[in-house]
Short mmCIF file of C-alpha atoms in Angstrom, two decimals:
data_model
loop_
_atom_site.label_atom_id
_atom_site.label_comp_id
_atom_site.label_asym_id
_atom_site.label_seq_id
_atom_site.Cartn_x
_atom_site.Cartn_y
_atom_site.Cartn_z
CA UNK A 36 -0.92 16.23 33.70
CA UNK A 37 -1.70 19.25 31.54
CA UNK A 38 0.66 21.58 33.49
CA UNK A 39 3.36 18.86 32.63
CA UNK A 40 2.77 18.95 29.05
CA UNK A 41 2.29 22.40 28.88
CA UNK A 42 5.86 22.92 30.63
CA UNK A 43 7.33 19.81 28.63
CA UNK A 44 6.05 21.64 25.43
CA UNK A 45 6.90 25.11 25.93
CA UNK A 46 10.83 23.63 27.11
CA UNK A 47 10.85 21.42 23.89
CA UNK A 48 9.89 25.18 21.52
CA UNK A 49 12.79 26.82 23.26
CA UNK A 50 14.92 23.51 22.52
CA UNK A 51 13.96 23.48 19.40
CA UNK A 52 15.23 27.12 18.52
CA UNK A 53 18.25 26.01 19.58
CA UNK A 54 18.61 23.12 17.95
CA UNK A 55 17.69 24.14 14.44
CA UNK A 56 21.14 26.74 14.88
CA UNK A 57 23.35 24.00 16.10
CA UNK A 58 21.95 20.43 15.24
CA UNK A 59 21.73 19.07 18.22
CA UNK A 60 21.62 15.21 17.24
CA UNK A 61 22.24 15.26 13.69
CA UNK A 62 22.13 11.68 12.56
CA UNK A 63 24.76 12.28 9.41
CA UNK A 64 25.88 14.33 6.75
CA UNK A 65 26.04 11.74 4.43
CA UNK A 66 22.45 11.68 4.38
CA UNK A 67 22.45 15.25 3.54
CA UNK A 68 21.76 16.52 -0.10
CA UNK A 69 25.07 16.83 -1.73
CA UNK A 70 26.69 18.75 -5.16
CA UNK A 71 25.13 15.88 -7.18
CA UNK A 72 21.60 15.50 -5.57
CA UNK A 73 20.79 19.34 -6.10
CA UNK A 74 21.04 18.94 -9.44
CA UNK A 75 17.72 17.02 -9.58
CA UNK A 76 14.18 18.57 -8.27
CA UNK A 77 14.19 17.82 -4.61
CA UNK A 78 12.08 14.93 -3.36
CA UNK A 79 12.42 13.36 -6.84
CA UNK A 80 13.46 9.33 -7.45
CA UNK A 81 16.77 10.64 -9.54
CA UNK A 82 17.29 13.31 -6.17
CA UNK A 83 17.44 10.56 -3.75
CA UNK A 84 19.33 8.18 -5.59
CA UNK A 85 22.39 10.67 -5.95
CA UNK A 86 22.30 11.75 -2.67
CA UNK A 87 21.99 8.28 -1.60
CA UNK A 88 24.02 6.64 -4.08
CA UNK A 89 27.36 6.21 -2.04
CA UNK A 90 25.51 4.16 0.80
CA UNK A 91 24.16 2.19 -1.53
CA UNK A 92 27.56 1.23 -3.63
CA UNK A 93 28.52 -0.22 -0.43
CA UNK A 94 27.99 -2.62 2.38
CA UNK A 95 27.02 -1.89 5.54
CA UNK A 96 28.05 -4.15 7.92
CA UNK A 97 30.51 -7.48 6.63
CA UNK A 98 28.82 -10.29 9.31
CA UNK A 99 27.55 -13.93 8.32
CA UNK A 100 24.37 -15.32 9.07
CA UNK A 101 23.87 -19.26 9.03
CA UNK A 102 21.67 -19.80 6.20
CA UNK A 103 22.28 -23.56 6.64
CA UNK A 104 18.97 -24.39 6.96
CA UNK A 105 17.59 -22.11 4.00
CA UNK A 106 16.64 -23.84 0.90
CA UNK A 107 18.94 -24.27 -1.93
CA UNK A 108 17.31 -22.98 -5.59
CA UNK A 109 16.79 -26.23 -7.69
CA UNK A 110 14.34 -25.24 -10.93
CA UNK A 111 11.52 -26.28 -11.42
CA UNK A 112 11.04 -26.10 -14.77
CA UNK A 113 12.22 -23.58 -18.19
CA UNK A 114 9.52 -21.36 -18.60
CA UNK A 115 10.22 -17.96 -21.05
CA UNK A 116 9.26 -14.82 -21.55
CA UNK A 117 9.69 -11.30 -19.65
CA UNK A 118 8.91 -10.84 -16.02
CA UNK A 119 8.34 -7.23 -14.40
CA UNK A 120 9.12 -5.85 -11.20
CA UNK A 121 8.37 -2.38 -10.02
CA UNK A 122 8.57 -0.63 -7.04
CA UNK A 123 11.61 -0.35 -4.54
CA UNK A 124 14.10 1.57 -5.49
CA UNK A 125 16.82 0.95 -3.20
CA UNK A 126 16.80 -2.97 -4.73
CA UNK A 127 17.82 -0.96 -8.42
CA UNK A 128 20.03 1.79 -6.72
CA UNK A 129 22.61 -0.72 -4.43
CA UNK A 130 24.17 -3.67 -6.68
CA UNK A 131 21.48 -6.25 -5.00
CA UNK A 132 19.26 -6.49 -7.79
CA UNK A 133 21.90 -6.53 -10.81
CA UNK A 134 23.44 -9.62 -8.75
CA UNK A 135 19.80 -11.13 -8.08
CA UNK A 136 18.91 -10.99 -12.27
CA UNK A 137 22.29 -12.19 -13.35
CA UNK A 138 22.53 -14.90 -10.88
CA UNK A 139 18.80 -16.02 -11.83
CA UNK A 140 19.80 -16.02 -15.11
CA UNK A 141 22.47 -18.60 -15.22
CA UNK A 142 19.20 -20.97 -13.68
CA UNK A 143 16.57 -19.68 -16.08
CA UNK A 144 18.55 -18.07 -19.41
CA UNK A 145 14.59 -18.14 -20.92
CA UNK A 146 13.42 -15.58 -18.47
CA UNK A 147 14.17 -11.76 -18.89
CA UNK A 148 13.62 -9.86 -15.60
CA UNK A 149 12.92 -6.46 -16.55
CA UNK A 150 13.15 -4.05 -13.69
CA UNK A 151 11.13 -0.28 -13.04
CA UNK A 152 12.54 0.14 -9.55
CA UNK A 153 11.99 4.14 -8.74
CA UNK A 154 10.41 4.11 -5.80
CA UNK A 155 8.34 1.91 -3.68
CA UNK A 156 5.33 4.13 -3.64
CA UNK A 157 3.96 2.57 -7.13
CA UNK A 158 4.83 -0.96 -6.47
CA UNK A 159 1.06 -1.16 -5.84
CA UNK A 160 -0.44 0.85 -8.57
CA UNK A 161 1.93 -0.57 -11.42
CA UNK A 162 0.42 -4.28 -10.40
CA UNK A 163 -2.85 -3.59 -10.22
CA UNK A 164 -2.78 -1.28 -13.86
CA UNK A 165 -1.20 -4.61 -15.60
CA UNK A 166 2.26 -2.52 -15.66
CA UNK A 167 3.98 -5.20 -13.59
CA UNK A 168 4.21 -8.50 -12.33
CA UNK A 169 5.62 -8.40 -9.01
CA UNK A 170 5.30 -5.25 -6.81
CA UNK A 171 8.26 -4.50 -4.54
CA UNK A 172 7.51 -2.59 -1.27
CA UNK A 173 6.30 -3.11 2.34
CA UNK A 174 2.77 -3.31 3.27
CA UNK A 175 0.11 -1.85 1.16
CA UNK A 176 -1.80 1.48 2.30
CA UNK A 177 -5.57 1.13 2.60
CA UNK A 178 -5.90 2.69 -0.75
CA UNK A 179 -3.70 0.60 -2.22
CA UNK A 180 -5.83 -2.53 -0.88
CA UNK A 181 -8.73 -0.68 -1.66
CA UNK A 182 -7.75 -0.30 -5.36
CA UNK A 183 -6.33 -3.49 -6.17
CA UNK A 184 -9.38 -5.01 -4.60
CA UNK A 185 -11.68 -2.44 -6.67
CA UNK A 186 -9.56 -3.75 -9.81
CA UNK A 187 -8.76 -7.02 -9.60
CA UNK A 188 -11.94 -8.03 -7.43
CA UNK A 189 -9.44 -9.71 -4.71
CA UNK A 190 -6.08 -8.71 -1.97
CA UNK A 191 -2.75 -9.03 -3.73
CA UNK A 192 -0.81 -11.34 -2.01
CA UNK A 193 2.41 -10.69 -0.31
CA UNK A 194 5.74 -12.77 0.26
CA UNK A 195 8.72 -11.84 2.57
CA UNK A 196 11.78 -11.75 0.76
CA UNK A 197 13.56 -9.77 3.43
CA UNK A 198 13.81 -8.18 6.47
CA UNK A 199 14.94 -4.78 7.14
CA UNK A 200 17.64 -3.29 7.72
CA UNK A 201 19.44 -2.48 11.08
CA UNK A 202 20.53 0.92 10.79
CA UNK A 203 21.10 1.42 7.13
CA UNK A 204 18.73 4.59 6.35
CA UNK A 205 16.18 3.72 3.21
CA UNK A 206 16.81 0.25 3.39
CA UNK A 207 13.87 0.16 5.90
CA UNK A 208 15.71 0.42 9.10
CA UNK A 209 13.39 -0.78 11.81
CA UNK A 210 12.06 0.63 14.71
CA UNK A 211 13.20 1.11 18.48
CA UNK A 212 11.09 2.82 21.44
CA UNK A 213 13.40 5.25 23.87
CA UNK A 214 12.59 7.18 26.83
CA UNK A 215 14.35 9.31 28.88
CA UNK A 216 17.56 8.12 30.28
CA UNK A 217 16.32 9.06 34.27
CA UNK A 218 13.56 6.64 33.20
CA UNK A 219 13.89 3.64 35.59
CA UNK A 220 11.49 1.33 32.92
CA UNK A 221 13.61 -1.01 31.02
CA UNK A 222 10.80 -2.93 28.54
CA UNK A 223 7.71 -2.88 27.78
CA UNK A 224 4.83 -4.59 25.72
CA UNK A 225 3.13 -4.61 22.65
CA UNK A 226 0.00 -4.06 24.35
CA UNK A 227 1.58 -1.47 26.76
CA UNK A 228 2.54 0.55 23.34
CA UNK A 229 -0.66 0.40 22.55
CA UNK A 230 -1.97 1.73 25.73
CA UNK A 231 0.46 4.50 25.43
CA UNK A 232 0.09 5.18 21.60
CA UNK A 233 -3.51 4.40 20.58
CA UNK A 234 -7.17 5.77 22.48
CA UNK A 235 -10.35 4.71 22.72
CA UNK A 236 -11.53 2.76 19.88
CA UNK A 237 -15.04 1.55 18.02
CA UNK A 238 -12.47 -1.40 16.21
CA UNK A 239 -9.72 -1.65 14.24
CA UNK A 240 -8.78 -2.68 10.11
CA UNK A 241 -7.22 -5.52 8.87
CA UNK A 242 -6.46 -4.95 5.48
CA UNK A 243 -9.73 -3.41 3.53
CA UNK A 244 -11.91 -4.80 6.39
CA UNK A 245 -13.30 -3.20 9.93
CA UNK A 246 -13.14 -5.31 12.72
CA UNK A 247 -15.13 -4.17 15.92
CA UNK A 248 -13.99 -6.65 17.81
CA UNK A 249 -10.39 -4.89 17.43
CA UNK A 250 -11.88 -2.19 19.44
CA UNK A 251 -10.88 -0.77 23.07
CA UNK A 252 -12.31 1.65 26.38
CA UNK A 253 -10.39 4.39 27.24
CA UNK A 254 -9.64 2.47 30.21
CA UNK A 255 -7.02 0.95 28.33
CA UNK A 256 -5.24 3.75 28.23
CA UNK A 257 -2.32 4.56 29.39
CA UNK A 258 -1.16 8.37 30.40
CA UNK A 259 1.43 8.09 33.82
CA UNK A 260 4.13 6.00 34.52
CA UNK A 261 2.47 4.76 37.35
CA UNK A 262 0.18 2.57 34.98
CA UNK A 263 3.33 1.14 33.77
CA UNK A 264 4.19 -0.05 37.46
CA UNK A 265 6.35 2.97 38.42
CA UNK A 266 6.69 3.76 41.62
CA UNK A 267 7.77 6.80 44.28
CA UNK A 268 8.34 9.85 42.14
CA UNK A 269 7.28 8.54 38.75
CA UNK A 270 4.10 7.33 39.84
CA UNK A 271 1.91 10.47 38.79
CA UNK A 272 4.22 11.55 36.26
CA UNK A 273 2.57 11.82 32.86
CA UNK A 274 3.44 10.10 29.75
CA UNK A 275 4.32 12.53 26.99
CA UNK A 276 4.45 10.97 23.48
CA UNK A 277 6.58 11.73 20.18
CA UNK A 278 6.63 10.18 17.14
CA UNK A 279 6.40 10.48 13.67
CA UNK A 280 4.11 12.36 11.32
CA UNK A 281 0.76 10.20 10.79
CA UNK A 282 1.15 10.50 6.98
CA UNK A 283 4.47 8.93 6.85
CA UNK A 284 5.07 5.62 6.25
CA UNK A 285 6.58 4.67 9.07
CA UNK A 286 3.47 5.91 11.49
CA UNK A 287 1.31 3.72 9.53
CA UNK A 288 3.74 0.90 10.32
CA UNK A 289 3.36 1.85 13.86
CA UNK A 290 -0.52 2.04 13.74
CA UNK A 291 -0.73 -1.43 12.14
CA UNK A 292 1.50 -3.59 13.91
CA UNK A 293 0.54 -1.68 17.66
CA UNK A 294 -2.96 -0.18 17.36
CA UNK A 295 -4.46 -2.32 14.91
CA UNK A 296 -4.56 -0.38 12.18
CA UNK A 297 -6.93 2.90 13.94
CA UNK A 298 -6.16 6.54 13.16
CA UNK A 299 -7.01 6.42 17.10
CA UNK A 300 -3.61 8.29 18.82
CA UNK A 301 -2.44 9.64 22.05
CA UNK A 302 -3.94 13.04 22.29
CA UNK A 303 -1.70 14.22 23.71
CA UNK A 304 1.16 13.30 20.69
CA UNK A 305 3.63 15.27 19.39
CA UNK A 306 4.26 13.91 15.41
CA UNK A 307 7.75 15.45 12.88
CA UNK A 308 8.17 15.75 10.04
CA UNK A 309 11.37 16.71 7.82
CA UNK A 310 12.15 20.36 7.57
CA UNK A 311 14.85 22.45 6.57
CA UNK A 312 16.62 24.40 8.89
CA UNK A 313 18.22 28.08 8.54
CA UNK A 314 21.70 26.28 7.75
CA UNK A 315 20.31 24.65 4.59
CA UNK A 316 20.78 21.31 6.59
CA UNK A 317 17.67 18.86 6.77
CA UNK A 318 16.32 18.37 10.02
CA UNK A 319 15.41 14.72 10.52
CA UNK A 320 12.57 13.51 11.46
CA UNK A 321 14.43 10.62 13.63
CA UNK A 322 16.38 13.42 15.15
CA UNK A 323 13.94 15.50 16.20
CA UNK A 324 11.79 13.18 18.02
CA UNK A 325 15.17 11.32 20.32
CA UNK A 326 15.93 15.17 21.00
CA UNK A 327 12.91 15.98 22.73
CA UNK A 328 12.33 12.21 24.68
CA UNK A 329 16.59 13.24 25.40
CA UNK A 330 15.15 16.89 26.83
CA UNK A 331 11.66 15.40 28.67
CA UNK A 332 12.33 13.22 31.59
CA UNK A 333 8.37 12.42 30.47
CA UNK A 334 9.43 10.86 27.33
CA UNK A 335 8.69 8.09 25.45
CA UNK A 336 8.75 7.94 21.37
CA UNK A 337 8.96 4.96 18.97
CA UNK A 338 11.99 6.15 16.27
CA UNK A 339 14.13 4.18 13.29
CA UNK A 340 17.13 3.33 14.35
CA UNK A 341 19.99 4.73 12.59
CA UNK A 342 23.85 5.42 12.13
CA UNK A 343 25.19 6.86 15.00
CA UNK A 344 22.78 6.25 17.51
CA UNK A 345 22.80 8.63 20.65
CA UNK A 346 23.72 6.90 23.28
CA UNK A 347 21.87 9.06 25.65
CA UNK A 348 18.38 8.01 25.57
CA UNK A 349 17.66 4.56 26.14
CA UNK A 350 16.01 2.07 24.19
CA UNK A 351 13.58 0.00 25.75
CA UNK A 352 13.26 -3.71 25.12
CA UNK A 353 10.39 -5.08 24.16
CA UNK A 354 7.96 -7.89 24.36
CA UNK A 355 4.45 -9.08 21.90
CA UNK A 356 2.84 -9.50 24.77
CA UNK A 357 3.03 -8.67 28.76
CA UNK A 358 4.06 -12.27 29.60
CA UNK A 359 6.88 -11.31 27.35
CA UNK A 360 10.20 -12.73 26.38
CA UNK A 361 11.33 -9.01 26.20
CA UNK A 362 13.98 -9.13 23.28
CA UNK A 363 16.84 -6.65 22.71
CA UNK A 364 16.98 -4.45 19.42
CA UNK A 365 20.00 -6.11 17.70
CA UNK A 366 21.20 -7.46 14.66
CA UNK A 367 20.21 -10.78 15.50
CA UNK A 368 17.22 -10.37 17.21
CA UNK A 369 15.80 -8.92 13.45
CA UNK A 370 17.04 -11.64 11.49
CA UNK A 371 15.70 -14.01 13.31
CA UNK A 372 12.40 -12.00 13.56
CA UNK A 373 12.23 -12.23 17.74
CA UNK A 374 12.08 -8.42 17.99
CA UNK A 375 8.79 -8.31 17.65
CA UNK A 376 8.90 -4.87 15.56
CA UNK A 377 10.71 -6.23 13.06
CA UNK A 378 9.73 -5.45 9.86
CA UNK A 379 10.61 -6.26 5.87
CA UNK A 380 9.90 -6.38 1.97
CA UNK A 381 7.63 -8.30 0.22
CA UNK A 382 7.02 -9.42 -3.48
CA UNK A 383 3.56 -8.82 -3.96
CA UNK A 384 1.87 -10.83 -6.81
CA UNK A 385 -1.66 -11.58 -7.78
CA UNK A 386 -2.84 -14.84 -6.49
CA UNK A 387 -6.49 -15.39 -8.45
CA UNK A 388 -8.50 -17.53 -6.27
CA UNK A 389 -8.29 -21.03 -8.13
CA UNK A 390 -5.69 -19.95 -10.99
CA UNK A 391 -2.22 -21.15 -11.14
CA UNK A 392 0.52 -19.12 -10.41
CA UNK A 393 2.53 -17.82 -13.08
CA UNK A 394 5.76 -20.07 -13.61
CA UNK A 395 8.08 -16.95 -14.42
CA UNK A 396 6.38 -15.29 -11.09
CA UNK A 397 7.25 -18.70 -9.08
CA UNK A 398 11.12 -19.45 -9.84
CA UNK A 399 12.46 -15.83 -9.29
CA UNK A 400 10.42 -15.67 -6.09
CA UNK A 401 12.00 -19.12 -5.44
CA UNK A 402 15.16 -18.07 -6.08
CA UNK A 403 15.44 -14.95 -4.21
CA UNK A 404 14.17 -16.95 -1.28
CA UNK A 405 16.88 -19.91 -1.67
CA UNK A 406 20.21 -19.73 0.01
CA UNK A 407 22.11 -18.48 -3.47
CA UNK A 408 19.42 -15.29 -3.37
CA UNK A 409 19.60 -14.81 0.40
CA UNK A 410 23.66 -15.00 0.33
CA UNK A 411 23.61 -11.98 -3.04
CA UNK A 412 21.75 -10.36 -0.04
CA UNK A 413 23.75 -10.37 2.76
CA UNK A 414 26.69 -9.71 0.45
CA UNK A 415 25.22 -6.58 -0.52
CA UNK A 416 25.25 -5.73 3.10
CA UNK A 417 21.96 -3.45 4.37
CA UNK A 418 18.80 -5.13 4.43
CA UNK A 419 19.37 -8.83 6.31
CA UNK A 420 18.79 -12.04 5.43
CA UNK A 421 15.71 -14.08 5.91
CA UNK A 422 15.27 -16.96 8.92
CA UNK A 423 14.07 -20.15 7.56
CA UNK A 424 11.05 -20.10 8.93
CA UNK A 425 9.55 -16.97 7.00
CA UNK A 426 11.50 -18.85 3.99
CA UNK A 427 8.88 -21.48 4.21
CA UNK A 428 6.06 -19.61 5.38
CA UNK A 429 6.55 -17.33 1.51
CA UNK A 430 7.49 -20.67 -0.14
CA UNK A 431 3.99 -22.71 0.91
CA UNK A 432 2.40 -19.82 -0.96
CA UNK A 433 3.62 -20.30 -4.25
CA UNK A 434 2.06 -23.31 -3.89
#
């Protein structure tokens, strides 16, 4: 298995040579920095929104969900006073959140919503500092549980407003697995990714919390195809894994919702990061890790899809458990949260154990959960619309 990595690795450096001259699988210009963006220190909030300000003015896909079944936004009361969000900026860069205030507005004229949307990265902080009172981002590092918990002497408490997009980069576009396009496997599990991903572990973290219990043998693991049910040439095969780089985001969305929240990986991984390449061009992460799995028959790497999708590696579909159903990365299947990967924003508030819930806090999250704030939504066209179901999951806990 080591002579197959070392082969697989030593092809993918050559690739790669090659790849940062030509850009192999370049996933768009438009994501490129532009005339505008350069103008701004690179990696800064006012960088990113000009080079992403075009996708956001505009929607990215025109289709209609049947929100029948959602909630329509009846107040429930006239409270006053100023309510502040912080947090996720592409909510305050696309027109979503001008539409969500002045809609709210014409319900609850005594409310001011006062927004500090540059980036999601201190939705956390700015709640648990008093400097907001809803946080806007996706789960919570440890750190930020940590803190909050250090601070405010309990977990903040997060509510689904919506799920991420399919393809639209920023908007949280959610994740696929591909292999190889010789590969003869056509799904796999939750628990196989797992297998595949994670190593032995002494447990796992939910939260601020270590569970043992969450813990596995390394005979769990899984390192050939054959383990996967493979047969005749495929059976001894090894498994070689790429991904992303473990202090992204979207690894630690990986490791929580597959290996239980352990730092425990594949040994064998290869992780990417961004870099720039010779051409001035940004090499994506995303692209980096499809061309490889494209290049090593061996392949197997978890990725966000994205515009422009090669079409030759495929994706696998994929099941929470080995019993399955195995479900089919599509629009659809993320609305209506069956792909089990799916994954969204939350409002995150805090819920004092035996205090009432702020009244301002309560009818915005109310609203933006009710058809009216679902519909401004989909109308804005990237991130998708909520299922009724994780409508009333959010709504029993503003009770």
């Amino acid at each position: 298995m080591t002579r197959y990595r070392t082969l697989a690795t030593a092809a993918a450096t050559v690739t790669l040579s090659m790849l940062c001259a030509t850009g192999y699988a370049q996933m768009s210009d438009k994501y490129q920095p532009n005339a505008e963006s350069k103008k701004y220190p690179e990696g800064s909030a006012l960088e990113r929104k000009a080079r992403m300000a075009a996708i956001a003015a505009n929607p990215a896909y025109t289709r209609k969900f049947d929100m029948s079944a959602l909630p329509d936004y009846v107040p429930q009361g006239k409270p006053v006073g100023t309510l502040r969000l912080c947090g996720n900026n592409y909510i305050g860069d696309s027109p979503l959140g001008g539409w969500w205030k002045d809609a709210f507005n014409k319900y609850q004229p005594g409310i001011t919503i006062q927004y500090d949307l540059e980036t999601a990265a201190d939705a956390i902080p700015c709640l648990y500092l008093g400097l907001a009172d809803v946080g806007v981002t996706h789960e919570p590092s440890f750190y930020d549980y940590l803190s909050y918990q250090r601070l405010k002497g309990n977990a903040p408490t997060g509510i689904t407003v919506l799920t991420g997009s399919y393809d639209v980069v920023g908007w949280q576009n959610n994740m696929v697995i591909v292999v190889n396009k010789a590969n003869p496997i056509t799904k796999i599990s939750m628990t196989q990714l797992d297998g595949i991903f994670g190593a032995q572990r002494a447990g796992g973290w939910v939260r601020t919390t270590w569970h043992p219990e969450l813990g596995r043998g390394p005979e769990k693991n899984l390192r050939s195809w054959g383990q996967l049910g493979l047969t005749g040439e495929w059976a001894n095969r090894p498994i070689n894994t790429y991904g992303y780089s473990l202090r992204y985001a979207t690894a630690l969305e990986f490791s929580d919702k597959i290996l239980h929240s352990s730092d425990k990986w594949n040994e064998n991984l290869l992780a990417f990061a961004n870099f720039v390449k010779p051409d001035g061009k940004t090499y994506l992460e995303a692209d980096q890790i499809v061309d490889h799995v494209r290049d090593d028959p061996n392949g197997i790497g978890y990725v966000r899809y994205h515009p422009n999708f090669p079409t030759d590696v495929k994706i696998l579909d994929l099941g929470a458990t080995d019993a399955g159903p195995f479900v089919h990365y599509s629009m659809d299947t993320l609305q209506d949260h069956s792909y089990p990967l799916w994954g969204g924003q939350s409002f995150w508030i805090n819920l004092s154990p035996g205090k009432p819930i702020d009244p301002k806090i309560r009818e915005f999250i109310r609203f933006v959960l009710s058809k009216q704030g679902q519909e401004l939504l989909e109308k804005d066209g990237k991130y998708l619309p909520l299922d009724a179901t994780t409508v009333q999951e959010g709504l029993k806990k503003l009770q």
